[in-house]
C-alpha atoms as an extended CHARMM CRD file, in Angstrom:
* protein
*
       202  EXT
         1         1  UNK       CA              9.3320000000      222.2060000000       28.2430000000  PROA      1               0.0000000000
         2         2  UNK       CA              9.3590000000      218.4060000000       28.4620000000  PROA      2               0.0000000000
         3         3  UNK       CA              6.0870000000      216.7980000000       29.1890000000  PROA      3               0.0000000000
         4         4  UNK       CA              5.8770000000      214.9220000000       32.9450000000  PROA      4               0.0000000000
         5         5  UNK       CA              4.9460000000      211.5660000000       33.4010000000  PROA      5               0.0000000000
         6         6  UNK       CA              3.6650000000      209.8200000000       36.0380000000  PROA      6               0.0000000000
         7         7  UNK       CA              6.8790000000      208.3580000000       37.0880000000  PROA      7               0.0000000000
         8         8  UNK       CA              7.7420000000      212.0250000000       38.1050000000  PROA      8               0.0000000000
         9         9  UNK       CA              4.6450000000      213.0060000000       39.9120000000  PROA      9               0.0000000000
        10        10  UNK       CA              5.0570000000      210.0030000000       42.0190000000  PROA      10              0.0000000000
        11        11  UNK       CA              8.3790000000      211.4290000000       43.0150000000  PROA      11              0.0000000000
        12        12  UNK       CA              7.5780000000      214.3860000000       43.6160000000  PROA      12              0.0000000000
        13        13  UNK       CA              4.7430000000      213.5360000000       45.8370000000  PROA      13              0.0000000000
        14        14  UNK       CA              6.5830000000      210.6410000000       47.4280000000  PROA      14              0.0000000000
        15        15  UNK       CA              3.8090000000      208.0900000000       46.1510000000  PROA      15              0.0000000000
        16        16  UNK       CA              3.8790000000      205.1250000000       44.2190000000  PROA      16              0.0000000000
        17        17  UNK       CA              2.9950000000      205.3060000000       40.8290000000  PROA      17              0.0000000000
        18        18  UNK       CA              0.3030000000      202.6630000000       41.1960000000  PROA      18              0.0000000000
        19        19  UNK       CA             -1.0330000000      205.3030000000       43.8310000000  PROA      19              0.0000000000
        20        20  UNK       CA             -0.9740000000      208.5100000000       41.5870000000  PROA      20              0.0000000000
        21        21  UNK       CA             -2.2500000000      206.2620000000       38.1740000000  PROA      21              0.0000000000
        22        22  UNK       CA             -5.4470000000      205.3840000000       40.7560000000  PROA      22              0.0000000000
        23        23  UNK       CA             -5.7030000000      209.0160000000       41.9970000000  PROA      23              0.0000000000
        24        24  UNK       CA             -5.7820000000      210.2110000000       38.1330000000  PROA      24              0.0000000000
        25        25  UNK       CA             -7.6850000000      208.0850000000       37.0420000000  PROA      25              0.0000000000
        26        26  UNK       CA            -10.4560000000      208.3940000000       40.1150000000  PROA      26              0.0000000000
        27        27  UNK       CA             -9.8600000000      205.2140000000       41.8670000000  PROA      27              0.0000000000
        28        28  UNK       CA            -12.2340000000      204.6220000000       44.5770000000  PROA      28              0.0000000000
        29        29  UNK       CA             -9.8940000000      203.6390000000       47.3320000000  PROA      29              0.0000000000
        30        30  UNK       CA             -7.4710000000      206.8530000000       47.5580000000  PROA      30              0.0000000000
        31        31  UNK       CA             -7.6950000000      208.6210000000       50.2440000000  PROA      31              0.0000000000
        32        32  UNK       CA             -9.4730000000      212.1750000000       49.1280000000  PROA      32              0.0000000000
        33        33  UNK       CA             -6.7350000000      214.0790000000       50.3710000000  PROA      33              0.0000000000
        34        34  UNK       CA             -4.2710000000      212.3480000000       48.0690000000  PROA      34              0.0000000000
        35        35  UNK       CA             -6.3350000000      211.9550000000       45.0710000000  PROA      35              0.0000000000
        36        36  UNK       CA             -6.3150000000      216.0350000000       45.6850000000  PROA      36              0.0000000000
        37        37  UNK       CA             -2.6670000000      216.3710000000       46.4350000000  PROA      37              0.0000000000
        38        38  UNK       CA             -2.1350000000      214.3710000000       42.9600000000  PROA      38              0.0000000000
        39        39  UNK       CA             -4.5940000000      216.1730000000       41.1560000000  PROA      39              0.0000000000
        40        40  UNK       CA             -3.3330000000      219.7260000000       42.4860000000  PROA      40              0.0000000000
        41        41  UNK       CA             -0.0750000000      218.7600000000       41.3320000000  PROA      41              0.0000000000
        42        42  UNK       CA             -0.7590000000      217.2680000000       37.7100000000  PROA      42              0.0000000000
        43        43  UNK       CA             -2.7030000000      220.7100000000       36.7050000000  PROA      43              0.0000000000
        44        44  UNK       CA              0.2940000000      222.6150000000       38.1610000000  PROA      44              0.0000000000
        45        45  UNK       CA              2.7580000000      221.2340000000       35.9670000000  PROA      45              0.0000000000
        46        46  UNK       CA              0.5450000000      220.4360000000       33.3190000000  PROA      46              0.0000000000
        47        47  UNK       CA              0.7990000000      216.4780000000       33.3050000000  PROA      47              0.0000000000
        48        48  UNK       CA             -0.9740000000      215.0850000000       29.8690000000  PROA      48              0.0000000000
        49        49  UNK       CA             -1.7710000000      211.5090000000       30.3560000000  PROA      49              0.0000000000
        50        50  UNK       CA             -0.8850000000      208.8580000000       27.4780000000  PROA      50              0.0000000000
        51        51  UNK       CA             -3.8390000000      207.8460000000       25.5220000000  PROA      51              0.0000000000
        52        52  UNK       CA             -1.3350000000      204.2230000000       24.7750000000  PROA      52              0.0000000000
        53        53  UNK       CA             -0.7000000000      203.3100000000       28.3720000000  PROA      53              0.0000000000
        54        54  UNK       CA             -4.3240000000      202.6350000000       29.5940000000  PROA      54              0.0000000000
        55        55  UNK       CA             -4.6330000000      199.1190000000       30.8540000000  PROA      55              0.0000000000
        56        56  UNK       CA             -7.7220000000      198.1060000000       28.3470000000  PROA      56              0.0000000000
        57        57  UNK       CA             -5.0070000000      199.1710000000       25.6150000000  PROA      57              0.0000000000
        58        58  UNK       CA             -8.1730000000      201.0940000000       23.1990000000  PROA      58              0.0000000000
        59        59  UNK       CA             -5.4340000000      202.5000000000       20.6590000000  PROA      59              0.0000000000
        60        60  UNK       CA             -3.8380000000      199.2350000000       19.3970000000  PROA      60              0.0000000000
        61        61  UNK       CA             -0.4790000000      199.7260000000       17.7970000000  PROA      61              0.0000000000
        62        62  UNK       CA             -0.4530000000      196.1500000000       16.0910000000  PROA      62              0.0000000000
        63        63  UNK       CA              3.0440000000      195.9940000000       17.5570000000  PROA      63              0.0000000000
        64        64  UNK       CA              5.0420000000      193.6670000000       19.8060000000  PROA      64              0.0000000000
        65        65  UNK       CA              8.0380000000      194.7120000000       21.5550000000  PROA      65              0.0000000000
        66        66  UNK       CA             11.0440000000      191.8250000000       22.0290000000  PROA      66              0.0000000000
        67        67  UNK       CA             13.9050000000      192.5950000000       23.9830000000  PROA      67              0.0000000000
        68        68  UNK       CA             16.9840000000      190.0770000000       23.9070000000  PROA      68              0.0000000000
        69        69  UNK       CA             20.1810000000      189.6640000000       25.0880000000  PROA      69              0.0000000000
        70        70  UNK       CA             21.8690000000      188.3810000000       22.2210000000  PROA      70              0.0000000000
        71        71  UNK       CA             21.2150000000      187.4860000000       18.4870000000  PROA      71              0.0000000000
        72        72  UNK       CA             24.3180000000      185.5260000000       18.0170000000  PROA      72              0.0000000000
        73        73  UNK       CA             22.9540000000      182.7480000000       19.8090000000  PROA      73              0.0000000000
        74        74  UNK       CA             21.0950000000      180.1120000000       18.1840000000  PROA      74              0.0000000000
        75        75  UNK       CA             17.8340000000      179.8040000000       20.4820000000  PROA      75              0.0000000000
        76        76  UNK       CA             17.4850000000      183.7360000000       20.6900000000  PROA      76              0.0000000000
        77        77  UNK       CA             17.9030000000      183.5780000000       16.5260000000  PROA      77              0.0000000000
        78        78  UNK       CA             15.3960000000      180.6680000000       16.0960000000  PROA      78              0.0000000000
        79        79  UNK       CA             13.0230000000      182.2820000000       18.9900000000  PROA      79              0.0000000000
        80        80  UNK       CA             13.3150000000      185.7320000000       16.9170000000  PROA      80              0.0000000000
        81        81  UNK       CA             12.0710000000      183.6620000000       14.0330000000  PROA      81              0.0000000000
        82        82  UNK       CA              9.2050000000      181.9130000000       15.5610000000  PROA      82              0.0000000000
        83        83  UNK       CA              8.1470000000      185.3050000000       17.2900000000  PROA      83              0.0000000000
        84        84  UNK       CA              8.0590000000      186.4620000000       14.2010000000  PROA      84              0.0000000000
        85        85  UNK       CA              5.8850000000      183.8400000000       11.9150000000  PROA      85              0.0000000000
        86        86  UNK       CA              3.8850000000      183.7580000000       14.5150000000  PROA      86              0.0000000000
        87        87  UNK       CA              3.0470000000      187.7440000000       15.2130000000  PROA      87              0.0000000000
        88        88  UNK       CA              2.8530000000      188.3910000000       10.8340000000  PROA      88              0.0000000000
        89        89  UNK       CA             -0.4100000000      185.7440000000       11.1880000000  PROA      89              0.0000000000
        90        90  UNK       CA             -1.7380000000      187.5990000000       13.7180000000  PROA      90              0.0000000000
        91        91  UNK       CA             -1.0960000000      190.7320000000       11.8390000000  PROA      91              0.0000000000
        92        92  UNK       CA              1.6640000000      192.3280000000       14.2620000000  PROA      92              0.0000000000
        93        93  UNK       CA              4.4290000000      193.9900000000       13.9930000000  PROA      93              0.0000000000
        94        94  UNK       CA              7.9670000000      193.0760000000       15.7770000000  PROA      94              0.0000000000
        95        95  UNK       CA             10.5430000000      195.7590000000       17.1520000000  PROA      95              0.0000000000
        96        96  UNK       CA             13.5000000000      193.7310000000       18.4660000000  PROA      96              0.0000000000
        97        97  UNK       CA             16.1050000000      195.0910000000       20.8210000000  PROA      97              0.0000000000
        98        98  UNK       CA             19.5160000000      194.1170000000       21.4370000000  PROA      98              0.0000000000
        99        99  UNK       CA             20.6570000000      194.4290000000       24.9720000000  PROA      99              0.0000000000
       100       100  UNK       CA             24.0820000000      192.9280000000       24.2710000000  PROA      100             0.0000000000
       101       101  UNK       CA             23.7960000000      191.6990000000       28.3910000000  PROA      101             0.0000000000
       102       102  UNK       CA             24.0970000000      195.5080000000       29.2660000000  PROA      102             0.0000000000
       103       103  UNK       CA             21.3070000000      196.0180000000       32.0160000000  PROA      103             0.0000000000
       104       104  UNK       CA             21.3930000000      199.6960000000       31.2160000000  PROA      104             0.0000000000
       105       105  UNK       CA             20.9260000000      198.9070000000       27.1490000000  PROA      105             0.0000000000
       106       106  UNK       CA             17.8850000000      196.8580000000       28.6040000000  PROA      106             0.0000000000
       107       107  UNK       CA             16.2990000000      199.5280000000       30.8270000000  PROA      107             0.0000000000
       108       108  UNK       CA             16.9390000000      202.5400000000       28.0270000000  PROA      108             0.0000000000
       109       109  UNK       CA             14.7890000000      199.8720000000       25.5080000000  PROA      109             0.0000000000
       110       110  UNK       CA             12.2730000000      199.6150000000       28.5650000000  PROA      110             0.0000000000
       111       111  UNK       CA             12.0910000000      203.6220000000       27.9300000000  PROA      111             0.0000000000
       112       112  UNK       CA             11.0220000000      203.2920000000       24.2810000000  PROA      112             0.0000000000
       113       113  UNK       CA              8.2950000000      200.4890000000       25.0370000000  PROA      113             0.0000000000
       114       114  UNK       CA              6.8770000000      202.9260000000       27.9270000000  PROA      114             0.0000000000
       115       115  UNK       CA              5.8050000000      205.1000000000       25.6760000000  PROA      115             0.0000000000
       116       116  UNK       CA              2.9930000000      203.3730000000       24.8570000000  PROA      116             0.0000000000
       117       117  UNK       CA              3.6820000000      202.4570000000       20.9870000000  PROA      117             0.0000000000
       118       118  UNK       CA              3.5510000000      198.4110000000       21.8270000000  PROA      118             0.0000000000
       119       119  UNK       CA              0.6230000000      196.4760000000       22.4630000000  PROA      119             0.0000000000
       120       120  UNK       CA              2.5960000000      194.0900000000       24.3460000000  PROA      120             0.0000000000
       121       121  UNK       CA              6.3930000000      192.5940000000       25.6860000000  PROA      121             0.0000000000
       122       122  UNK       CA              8.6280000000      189.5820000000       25.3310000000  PROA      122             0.0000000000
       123       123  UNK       CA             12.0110000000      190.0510000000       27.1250000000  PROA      123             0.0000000000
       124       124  UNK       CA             14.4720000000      187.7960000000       27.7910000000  PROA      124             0.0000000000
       125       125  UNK       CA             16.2860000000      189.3400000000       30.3950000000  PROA      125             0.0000000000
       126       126  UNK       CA             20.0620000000      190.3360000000       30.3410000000  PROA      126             0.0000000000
       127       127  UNK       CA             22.5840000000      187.9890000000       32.7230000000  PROA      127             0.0000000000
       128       128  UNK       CA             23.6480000000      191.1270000000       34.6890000000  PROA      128             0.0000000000
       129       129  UNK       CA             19.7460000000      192.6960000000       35.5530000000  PROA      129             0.0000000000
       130       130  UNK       CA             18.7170000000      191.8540000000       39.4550000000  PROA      130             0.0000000000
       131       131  UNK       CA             16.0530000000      195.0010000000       39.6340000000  PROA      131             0.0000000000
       132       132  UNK       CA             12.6280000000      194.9170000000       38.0340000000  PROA      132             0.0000000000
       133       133  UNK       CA             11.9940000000      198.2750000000       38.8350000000  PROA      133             0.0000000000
       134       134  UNK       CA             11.6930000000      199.2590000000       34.9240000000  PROA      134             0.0000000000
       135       135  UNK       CA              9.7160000000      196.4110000000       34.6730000000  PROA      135             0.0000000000
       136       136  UNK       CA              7.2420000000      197.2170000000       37.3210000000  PROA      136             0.0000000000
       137       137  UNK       CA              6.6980000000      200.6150000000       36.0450000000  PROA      137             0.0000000000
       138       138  UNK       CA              5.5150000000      199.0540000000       32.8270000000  PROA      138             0.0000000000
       139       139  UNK       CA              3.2740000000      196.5950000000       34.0380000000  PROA      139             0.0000000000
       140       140  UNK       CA              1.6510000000      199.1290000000       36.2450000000  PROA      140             0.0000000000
       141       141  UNK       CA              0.6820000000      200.9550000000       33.3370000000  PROA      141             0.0000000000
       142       142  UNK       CA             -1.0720000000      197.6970000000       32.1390000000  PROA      142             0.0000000000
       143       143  UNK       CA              1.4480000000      196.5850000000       29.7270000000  PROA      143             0.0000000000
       144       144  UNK       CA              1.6070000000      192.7300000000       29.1710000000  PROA      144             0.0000000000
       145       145  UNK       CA              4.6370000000      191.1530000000       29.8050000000  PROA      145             0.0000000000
       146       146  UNK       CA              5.7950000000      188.2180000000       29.1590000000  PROA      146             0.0000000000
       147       147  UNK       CA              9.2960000000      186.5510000000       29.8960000000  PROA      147             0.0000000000
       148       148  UNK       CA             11.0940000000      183.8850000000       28.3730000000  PROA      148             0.0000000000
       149       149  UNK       CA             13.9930000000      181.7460000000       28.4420000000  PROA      149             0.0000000000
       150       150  UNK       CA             15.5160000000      184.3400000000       30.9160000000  PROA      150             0.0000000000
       151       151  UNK       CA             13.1640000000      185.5620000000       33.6040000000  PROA      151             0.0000000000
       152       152  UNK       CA             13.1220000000      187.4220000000       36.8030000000  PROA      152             0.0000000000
       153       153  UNK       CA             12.0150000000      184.8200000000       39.4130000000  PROA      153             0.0000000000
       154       154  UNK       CA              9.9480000000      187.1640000000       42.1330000000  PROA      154             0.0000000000
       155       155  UNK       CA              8.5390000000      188.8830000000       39.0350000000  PROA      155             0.0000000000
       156       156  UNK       CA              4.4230000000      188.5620000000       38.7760000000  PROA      156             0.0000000000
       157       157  UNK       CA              3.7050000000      187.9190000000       35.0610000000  PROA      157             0.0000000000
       158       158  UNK       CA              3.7570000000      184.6930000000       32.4980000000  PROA      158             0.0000000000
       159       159  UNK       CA              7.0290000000      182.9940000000       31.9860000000  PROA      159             0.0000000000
       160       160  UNK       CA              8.1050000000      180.7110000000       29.7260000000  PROA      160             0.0000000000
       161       161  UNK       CA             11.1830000000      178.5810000000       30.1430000000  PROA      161             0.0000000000
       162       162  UNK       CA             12.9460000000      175.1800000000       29.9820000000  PROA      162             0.0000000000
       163       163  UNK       CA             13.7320000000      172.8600000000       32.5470000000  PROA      163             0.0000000000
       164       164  UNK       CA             17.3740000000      172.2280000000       31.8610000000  PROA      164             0.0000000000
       165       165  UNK       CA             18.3030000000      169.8970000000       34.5690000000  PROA      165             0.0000000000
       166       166  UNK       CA             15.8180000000      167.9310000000       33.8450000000  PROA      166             0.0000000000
       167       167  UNK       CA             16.0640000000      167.8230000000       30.4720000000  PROA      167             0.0000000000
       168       168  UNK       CA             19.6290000000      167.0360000000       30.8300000000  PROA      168             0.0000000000
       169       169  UNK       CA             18.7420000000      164.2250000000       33.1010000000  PROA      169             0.0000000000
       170       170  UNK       CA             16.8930000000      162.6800000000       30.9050000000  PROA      170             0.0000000000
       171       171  UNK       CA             19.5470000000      162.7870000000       28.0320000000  PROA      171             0.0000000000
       172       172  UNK       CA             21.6870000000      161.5810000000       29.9190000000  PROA      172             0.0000000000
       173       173  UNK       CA             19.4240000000      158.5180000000       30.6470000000  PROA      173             0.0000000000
       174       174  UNK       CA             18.1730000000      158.1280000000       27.6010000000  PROA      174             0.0000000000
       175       175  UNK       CA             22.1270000000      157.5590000000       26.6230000000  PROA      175             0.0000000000
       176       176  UNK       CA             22.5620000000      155.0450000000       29.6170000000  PROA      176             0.0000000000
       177       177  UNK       CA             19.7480000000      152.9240000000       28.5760000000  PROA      177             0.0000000000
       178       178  UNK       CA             20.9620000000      153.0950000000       24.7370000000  PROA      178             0.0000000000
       179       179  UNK       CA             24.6280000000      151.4960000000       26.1350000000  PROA      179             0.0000000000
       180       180  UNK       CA             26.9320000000      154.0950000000       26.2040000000  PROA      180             0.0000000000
       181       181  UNK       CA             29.8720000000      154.0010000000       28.8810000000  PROA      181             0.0000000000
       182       182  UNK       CA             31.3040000000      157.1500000000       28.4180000000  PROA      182             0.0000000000
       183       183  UNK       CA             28.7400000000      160.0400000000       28.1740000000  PROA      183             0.0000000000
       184       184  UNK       CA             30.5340000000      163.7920000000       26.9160000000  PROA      184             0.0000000000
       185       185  UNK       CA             28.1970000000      166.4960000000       28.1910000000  PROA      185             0.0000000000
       186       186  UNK       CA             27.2780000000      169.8760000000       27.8120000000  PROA      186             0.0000000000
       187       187  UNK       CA             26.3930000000      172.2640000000       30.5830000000  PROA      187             0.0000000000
       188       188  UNK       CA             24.3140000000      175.4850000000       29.8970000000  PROA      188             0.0000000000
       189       189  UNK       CA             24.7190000000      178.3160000000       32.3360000000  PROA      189             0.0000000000
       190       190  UNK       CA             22.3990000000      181.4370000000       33.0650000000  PROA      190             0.0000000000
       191       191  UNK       CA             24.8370000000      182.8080000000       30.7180000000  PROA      191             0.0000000000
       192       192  UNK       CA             24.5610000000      180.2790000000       28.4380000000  PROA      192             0.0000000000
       193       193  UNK       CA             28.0860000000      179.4740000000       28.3210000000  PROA      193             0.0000000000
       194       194  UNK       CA             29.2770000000      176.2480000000       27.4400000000  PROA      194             0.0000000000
       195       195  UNK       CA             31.6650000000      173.9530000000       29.1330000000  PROA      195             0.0000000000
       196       196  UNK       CA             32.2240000000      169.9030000000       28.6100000000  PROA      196             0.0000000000
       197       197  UNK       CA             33.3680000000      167.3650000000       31.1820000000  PROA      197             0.0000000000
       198       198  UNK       CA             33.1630000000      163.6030000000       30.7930000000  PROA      198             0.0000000000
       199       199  UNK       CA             30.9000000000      160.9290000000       33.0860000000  PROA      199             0.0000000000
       200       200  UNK       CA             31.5270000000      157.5680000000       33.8860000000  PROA      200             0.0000000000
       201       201  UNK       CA             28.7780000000      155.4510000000       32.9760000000  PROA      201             0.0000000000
       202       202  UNK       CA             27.3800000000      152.1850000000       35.1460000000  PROA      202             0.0000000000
């Protein structure tokens, strides 16, 4: 018989899992008839909590998970690289995953890092994922997150990113001031696809 998580007590129970992860763990503001409901429930089917999702994180794993969309592209390849360098002086670990922009690929990943063998997450999110549902469920569990590059605006947690307009403004300037009269440019989409058009300069 599989094991049940909290995911599916909350369902059961029509709760949120922040609500049945308080009740188990004795939170003070549930409702006593709820923390009982939940309780009643977990013995029932037996519900064995994970020693690796705890928010204070006591069984370090030494590991970081990174989920990207790509490796073909440069930034996620150089990003990969700094992760890294950066994770072996710390003395970490780094599983990557490939989402190849598959939202699904991304959420079955999310499955592996739920089970509690990473201290921690770096995901640059894949062009076609709207819902931070398998997100939420992570965070909940007190998993830190962290996005970059690609990130999920309405999404509570550090995020790291670029400012591309400006940056291309700038550029652009910089070019201006240097002389030039006609400026080729390149335009990076969400998808980071690139296209070229030509401006007229004063």
């Amino acid at each position: 018989m599989s094991s049940v998580n909290i995911k599916q007590l909350a369902q059961q129970l029509n709760l949120s899992i922040s609500t049945v992860s308080r009740a188990l763990n004795d939170g003070y503001d549930i409702n006593p008839q709820t923390k009982k409901k939940v309780l009643e429930l977990a013995k029932k089917l037996n519900y064995q909590p994970n020693p690796y999702a705890s928010s204070l994180r006591r069984h370090r794993s030494k590991t970081i998970a990174v989920i990207v969309p790509e490796i073909a592209n440069n930034f996620f390849s150089l990003a990969i690289n700094g992760i890294q360098s950066a994770a072996r002086e710390k003395g970490y670990h780094v599983l990557i995953y490939v989402t190849n922009e598959n939202d699904k690929v991304e959420s079955d990943s999310l499955q592996h890092v739920q089970s509690g063998r990473v201290d921690g997450l770096l995901i640059s999110v894949s062009s076609k994922t709207i819902n931070d549902e398998h997100l939420l469920n992570i965070q909940k569990q007190g998993l830190p997150i962290v996005f970059f590059d690609r990130v999920l605006d309405e999404f509570e947690t550090a995020k790291i990113t670029t400012d591309d307009f400006d940056s291309g403004f700038k550029a652009t300037e910089h070019l201006i001031q240097q002389g030039c009269k006609k400026i080729a440019y390149l335009l990076l989409s969400k998808n980071l696809s690139i296209g070229t058009n030509r401006m007229q300069g004063y």
